[in-house]
Coordinates of C-alpha atoms in Angstrom, one line a residue:
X1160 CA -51.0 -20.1 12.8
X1161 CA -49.8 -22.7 10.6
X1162 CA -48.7 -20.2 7.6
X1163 CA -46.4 -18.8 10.8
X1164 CA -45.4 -22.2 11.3
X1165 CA -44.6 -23.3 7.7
X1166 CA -42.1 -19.7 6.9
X1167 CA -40.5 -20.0 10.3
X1168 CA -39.3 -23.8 8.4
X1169 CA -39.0 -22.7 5.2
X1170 CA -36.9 -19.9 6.5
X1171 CA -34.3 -22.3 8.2
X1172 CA -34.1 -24.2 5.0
X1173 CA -33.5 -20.9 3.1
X1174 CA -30.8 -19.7 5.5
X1175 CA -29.6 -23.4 5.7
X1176 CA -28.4 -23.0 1.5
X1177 CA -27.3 -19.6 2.0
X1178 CA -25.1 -20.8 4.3
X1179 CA -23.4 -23.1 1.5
X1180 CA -19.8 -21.9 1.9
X1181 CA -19.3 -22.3 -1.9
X1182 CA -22.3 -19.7 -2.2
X1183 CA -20.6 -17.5 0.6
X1184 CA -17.1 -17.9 -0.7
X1185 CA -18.4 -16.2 -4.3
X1186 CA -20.4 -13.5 -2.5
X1187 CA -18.0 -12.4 -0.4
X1188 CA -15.1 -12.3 -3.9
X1189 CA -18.0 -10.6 -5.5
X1190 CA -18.7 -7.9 -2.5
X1191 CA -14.7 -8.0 -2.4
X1192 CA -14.4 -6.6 -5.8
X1193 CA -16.8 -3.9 -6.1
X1194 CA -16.0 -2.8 -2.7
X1195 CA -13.9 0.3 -4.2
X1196 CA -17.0 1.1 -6.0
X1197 CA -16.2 -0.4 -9.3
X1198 CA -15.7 -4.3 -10.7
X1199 CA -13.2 -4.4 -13.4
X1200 CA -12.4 -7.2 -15.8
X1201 CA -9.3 -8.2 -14.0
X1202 CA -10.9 -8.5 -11.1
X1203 CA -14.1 -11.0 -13.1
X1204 CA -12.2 -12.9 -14.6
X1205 CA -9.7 -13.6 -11.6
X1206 CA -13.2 -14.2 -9.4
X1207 CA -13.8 -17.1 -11.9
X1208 CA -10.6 -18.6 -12.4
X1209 CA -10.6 -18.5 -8.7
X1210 CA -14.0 -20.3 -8.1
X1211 CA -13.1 -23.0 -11.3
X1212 CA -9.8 -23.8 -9.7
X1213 CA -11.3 -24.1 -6.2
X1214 CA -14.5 -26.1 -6.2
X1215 CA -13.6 -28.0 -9.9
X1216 CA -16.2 -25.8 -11.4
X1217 CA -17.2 -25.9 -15.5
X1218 CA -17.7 -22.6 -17.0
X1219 CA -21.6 -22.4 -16.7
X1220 CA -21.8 -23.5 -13.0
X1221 CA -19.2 -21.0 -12.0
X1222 CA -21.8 -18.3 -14.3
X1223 CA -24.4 -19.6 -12.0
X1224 CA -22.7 -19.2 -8.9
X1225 CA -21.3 -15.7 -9.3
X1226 CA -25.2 -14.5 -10.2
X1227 CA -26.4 -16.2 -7.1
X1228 CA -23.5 -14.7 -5.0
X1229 CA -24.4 -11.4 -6.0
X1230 CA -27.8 -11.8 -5.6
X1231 CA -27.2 -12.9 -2.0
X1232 CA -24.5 -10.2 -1.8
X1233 CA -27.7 -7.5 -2.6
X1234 CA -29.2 -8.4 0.4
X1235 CA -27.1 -9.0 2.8
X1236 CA -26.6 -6.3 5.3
X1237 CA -23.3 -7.8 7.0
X1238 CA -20.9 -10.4 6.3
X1239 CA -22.2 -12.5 9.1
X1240 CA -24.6 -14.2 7.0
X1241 CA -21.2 -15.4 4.4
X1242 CA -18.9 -16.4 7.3
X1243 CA -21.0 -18.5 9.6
X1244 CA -20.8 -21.6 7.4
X1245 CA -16.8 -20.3 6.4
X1246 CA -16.2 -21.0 10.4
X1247 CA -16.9 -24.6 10.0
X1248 CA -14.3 -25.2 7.4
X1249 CA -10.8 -26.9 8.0
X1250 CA -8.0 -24.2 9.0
X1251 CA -6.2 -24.8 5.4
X1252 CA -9.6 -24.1 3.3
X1253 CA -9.8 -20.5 5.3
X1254 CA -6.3 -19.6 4.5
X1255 CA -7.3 -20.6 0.9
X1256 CA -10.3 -18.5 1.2
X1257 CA -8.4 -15.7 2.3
X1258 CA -5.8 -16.0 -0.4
X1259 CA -8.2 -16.3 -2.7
X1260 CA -9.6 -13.0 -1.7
X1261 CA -5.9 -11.3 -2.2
X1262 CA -5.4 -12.6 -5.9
X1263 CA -9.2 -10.4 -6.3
X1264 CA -7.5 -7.3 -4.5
X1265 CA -4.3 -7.4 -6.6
X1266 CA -5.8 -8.8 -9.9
X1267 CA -5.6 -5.0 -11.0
X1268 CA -2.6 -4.2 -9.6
X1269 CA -4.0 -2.1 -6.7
X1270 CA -4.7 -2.3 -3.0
X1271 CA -7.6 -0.2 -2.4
X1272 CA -7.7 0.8 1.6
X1273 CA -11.7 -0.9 1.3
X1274 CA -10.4 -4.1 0.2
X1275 CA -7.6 -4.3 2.5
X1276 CA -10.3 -3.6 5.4
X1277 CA -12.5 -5.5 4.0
X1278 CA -10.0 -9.2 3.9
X1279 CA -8.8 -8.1 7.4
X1280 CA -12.3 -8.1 8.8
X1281 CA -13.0 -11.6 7.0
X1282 CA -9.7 -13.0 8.0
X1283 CA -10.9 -12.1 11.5
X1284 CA -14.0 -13.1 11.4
X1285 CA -13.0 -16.6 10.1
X1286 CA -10.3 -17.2 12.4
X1287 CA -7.4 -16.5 9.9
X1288 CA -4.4 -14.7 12.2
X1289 CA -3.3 -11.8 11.3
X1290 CA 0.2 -13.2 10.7
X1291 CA -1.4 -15.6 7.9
X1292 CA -3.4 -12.8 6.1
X1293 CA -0.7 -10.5 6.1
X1294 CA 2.0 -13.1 4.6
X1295 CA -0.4 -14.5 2.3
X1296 CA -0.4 -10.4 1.4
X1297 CA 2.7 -10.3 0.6
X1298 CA 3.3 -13.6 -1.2
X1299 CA 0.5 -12.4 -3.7
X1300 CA 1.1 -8.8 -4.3
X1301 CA 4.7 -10.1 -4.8
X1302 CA 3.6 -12.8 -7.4
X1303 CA 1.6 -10.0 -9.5
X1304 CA 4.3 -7.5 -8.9
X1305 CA 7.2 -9.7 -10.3
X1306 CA 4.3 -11.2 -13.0
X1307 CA 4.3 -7.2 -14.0
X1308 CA 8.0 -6.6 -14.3
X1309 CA 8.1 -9.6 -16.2
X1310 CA 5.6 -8.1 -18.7

């Protein structure tokens, strides 16, 4: 009875740091860019830069991070486990998260339908409008589009 006792507590703790919404933020960029079935380098290296920017992260914590996140990402079943701690977050750090999410989509110039499903249901499920996802859409596949012509 005590073993019982002592995993149900050292469960909470465990699902107490996976709810870290640093962790959560990289899995869900990770999941995000293999959702079309491959990762490319583009995508990587914008998950990074992304991560570095957002939490003030050096280049080996941002390393760590991304293993952990797909690690988590391996075993989660749904999102839900990502986007509980994502809900307690001010409004403007969602809509960050979310734009984040679209420089990954658009880091390779493409908008596959499984990543456009995929930051729709996050956007919903963190209580991002529709109206913010879909401008924040635009404003980034615009950025990379004129970044391209200017190439």
């Amino acid at each position: 009875m005590f073993e019982a006792l002592t995993r149900l507590f050292q469960k909470t703790e465990t699902e107490t740091k996976s709810n870290d919404p640093k962790l959560s933020v990289a899995a869900l960029l990770v999941h995000l860019a293999a959702v079309d079935g491959t990762m490319k380098d583009e995508e990587r290296r914008t998950i990074r830069g992304a991560l570095m920017d957002h939490y003030d992260l050096d280049e080996s914590s941002v390393d760590r991070l991304i293993k952990q996140a797909a690690e988590k990402d391996a075993e989660a079943v749904d999102f839900y486990r990502f986007t509980t701690g994502i809900t307690q977050l001010p409004m403007e750090d969602r809509v960050e998260i979310i734009r984040m999410m679209w420089t990954v989509v658009f880091a390779d110039r493409q908008n596959h339908e499984l990543e456009d499903n995929m930051v729709w249901r996050i956007a919903e499920l963190i209580g991002v409008s529709s109206r913010d996802r879909t401008v924040l859409r635009n404003q980034i596949r615009g950025s990379r589009g004129e970044a391209e012509a200017e190439a």
